[in-house]
Amino acid sequence: MKKIVVCIALAVAIVSCNKTTEAKDFKTAYIDTNKLLEESTEAKDIKAKYEAVAKEKGARLKVEVEKFQAEAASFKNDAMKNGQAWAQQKGAELQQREQQLQYAEQSLSQQIQGEHGVEMDSVVVKYRKIFKDYGKDKGYDYLFGSGEAANILYAKDSYDVTKDIIKIVNDKYKTEGKKEEKPAVKK
């Protein structure tokens, strides 16, 4: 019985040694996903689009905030003139408006982040297909990603194919044409 166990263990060891030798023959590379998203034309366009949306919508909200701040500033002077009952009522109204403005700011921020996230997710899905095609075309056994959710702790710079991928995604984005934005209908 012991001889059988020893023979099995020896066979497993020999097989695993053979697999280690094969592993050295793998062709691998990695892509710096942070750099890709920073230098990809499409990702830059999406980022600029949502920065513009945030600026436009934020400007409208800023006007409301400035109105509120002016009203709050005049409240102090008016409170002395109009009495305690008026001051309590107006103070409660101002608190309620302040909460509404804070909610509006949070809501706007979440809306913009959500829309941006959805659009960036579709870009990531598209890039994954490009990674797969690139890996197949170049004969890689593995393509790894480094960046925020890094699964590479160290790699030689010679394995970095990020520049190739950036060129591919930018060229593909140019040939597909930038997606035309439909102008918003103002009412």
Coordinates of C-alpha atoms in Angstrom, one line a residue:
M1 CA 0.0 0.0 0.0
K2 CA 2.8 2.4 0.9
K3 CA 4.6 1.6 -2.4
I4 CA 1.4 2.5 -4.3
V5 CA 1.1 5.8 -2.5
V6 CA 4.8 6.6 -3.1
C7 CA 4.5 5.6 -6.8
I8 CA 1.4 7.9 -7.2
A9 CA 3.2 10.8 -5.4
L10 CA 6.3 10.3 -7.6
A11 CA 4.1 10.2 -10.8
V12 CA 2.3 13.4 -9.7
A13 CA 5.7 15.1 -9.0
I14 CA 7.0 14.1 -12.5
V15 CA 3.8 15.3 -14.2
S16 CA 3.9 18.6 -12.3
C17 CA 7.6 19.1 -13.2
N18 CA 6.7 18.7 -16.9
K19 CA 3.9 21.3 -16.6
T20 CA 6.3 23.8 -15.1
T21 CA 8.6 23.4 -18.0
E22 CA 5.7 24.0 -20.4
A23 CA 4.7 27.1 -18.4
K24 CA 8.0 28.7 -19.4
D25 CA 6.9 28.5 -23.1
F26 CA 3.8 30.6 -22.5
K27 CA 3.7 33.9 -24.3
T28 CA 2.4 36.6 -22.0
A29 CA 2.0 40.4 -21.9
Y30 CA 0.1 43.0 -19.9
I31 CA -1.9 46.1 -20.5
D32 CA -1.9 49.1 -18.1
T33 CA -5.6 49.7 -18.0
N34 CA -5.3 53.0 -16.2
K35 CA -3.0 54.3 -18.9
L36 CA -5.3 52.9 -21.6
L37 CA -8.3 54.8 -20.2
E38 CA -6.2 58.0 -19.7
E39 CA -4.9 58.0 -23.3
S40 CA -7.8 56.4 -25.2
T41 CA -9.5 59.1 -27.4
E42 CA -13.0 57.6 -26.8
A43 CA -12.5 57.5 -23.0
K44 CA -11.2 61.1 -23.1
D45 CA -14.3 62.2 -25.2
I46 CA -16.7 60.6 -22.7
K47 CA -14.9 62.2 -19.8
A48 CA -15.0 65.6 -21.5
K49 CA -18.7 65.1 -22.3
Y50 CA -19.7 64.5 -18.7
E51 CA -17.4 67.3 -17.4
A52 CA -19.3 69.7 -19.7
V53 CA -22.7 68.3 -18.6
A54 CA -21.7 68.7 -14.9
K55 CA -20.5 72.2 -15.6
E56 CA -23.7 73.1 -17.4
K57 CA -26.1 71.6 -14.8
G58 CA -23.9 72.7 -11.9
A59 CA -24.1 76.3 -13.1
R60 CA -27.9 76.2 -12.9
L61 CA -27.7 74.8 -9.4
K62 CA -25.0 77.4 -8.4
V63 CA -27.4 80.2 -9.2
E64 CA -29.9 78.7 -6.8
V65 CA -27.2 78.3 -4.1
E66 CA -26.1 81.9 -4.5
K67 CA -29.8 83.1 -4.2
F68 CA -30.1 81.0 -1.0
Q69 CA -26.8 82.4 0.4
A70 CA -28.0 86.0 -0.3
E71 CA -31.3 85.3 1.4
A72 CA -29.6 83.6 4.4
A73 CA -27.3 86.6 4.7
S74 CA -30.2 89.1 4.7
F75 CA -32.1 86.8 7.2
K76 CA -29.8 87.9 10.0
N77 CA -30.6 91.6 9.5
D78 CA -34.3 91.0 8.9
A79 CA -34.6 88.8 12.0
M80 CA -33.9 91.7 14.3
K81 CA -36.5 93.9 12.5
N82 CA -39.3 91.3 12.2
G83 CA -39.2 89.6 15.5
Q84 CA -38.7 86.2 17.0
A85 CA -41.8 84.4 15.5
W86 CA -40.9 85.6 12.0
A87 CA -37.3 84.6 12.5
Q88 CA -38.2 81.0 13.6
Q89 CA -40.6 80.5 10.7
K90 CA -38.1 82.0 8.1
G91 CA -35.2 80.0 9.7
A92 CA -37.2 76.8 9.3
E93 CA -37.9 77.7 5.6
L94 CA -34.2 78.4 5.0
Q95 CA -33.2 75.1 6.6
Q96 CA -35.6 73.3 4.4
R97 CA -34.3 75.0 1.3
E98 CA -30.7 74.3 2.3
Q99 CA -31.6 70.6 2.6
Q100 CA -33.3 70.7 -0.8
L101 CA -30.3 72.2 -2.4
Q102 CA -28.0 69.7 -0.8
Y103 CA -30.3 66.9 -2.1
A104 CA -30.3 68.4 -5.5
E105 CA -26.5 68.6 -5.6
Q106 CA -26.2 64.9 -4.5
S107 CA -28.8 63.8 -7.0
L108 CA -27.1 65.7 -9.8
S109 CA -23.7 64.2 -8.9
Q110 CA -25.2 60.7 -8.7
Q111 CA -27.0 61.1 -12.0
I112 CA -23.9 62.2 -13.8
Q113 CA -21.7 59.5 -12.3
G114 CA -24.3 56.9 -13.2
E115 CA -24.6 58.0 -16.8
H116 CA -20.8 58.2 -17.1
G117 CA -20.4 54.8 -15.5
V118 CA -22.8 53.2 -18.0
E119 CA -21.0 54.7 -20.9
M120 CA -17.6 53.7 -19.6
D121 CA -18.8 50.2 -18.9
S122 CA -19.8 49.8 -22.6
V123 CA -16.3 51.0 -23.5
V124 CA -14.7 48.5 -21.2
V125 CA -16.8 45.7 -22.8
K126 CA -15.7 46.8 -26.2
Y127 CA -12.0 46.9 -25.1
R128 CA -12.2 43.4 -23.7
K129 CA -13.1 42.2 -27.2
I130 CA -10.2 44.1 -28.6
F131 CA -7.9 42.5 -25.9
K132 CA -9.1 39.1 -26.9
D133 CA -8.7 39.7 -30.6
Y134 CA -5.2 41.2 -30.0
G135 CA -4.1 38.3 -27.9
K136 CA -5.3 35.8 -30.5
D137 CA -3.7 37.7 -33.4
K138 CA -0.3 38.1 -31.6
G139 CA -0.3 34.5 -30.3
Y140 CA -0.4 35.3 -26.6
D141 CA -1.4 32.6 -24.1
Y142 CA -2.2 35.3 -21.5
L143 CA -2.9 39.0 -21.5
F144 CA -2.9 40.5 -18.0
G145 CA -4.2 43.8 -16.8
S146 CA -2.5 46.2 -14.4
G147 CA -4.1 49.3 -12.9
E148 CA -6.7 49.9 -10.1
A149 CA -7.7 46.3 -9.8
A150 CA -4.2 45.0 -10.6
N151 CA -3.6 41.4 -10.9
I152 CA 0.1 41.9 -11.7
L153 CA 2.5 42.6 -8.9
Y154 CA 5.6 42.8 -11.1
A155 CA 6.3 42.5 -14.8
K156 CA 9.2 43.4 -17.1
D157 CA 8.5 46.5 -19.2
S158 CA 9.1 44.5 -22.3
Y159 CA 5.8 42.7 -21.6
D160 CA 3.8 45.9 -21.7
V161 CA 1.7 46.1 -24.8
T162 CA -0.4 49.1 -23.6
K163 CA 0.9 51.4 -26.4
D164 CA -0.2 48.9 -29.0
I165 CA -3.7 48.6 -27.5
I166 CA -4.1 52.4 -27.2
K167 CA -3.2 52.7 -30.9
I168 CA -5.7 50.0 -31.8
V169 CA -8.6 51.4 -29.8
N170 CA -7.9 54.9 -31.0
D171 CA -7.7 53.8 -34.6
K172 CA -10.9 51.8 -34.2
Y173 CA -12.7 54.7 -32.6
K174 CA -11.6 57.0 -35.5
T175 CA -12.8 54.5 -38.2
E176 CA -16.1 53.9 -36.5
G177 CA -16.6 57.6 -36.2
K178 CA -17.3 59.5 -33.0
K179 CA -20.9 58.8 -32.0
E180 CA -23.0 61.8 -32.9
E181 CA -24.7 63.3 -29.9
K182 CA -28.4 64.1 -30.4
P183 CA -29.0 67.7 -29.5
A184 CA -31.3 68.1 -26.5
V185 CA -34.7 69.5 -27.3
K186 CA -35.3 72.5 -25.0
K187 CA -38.8 73.2 -23.9

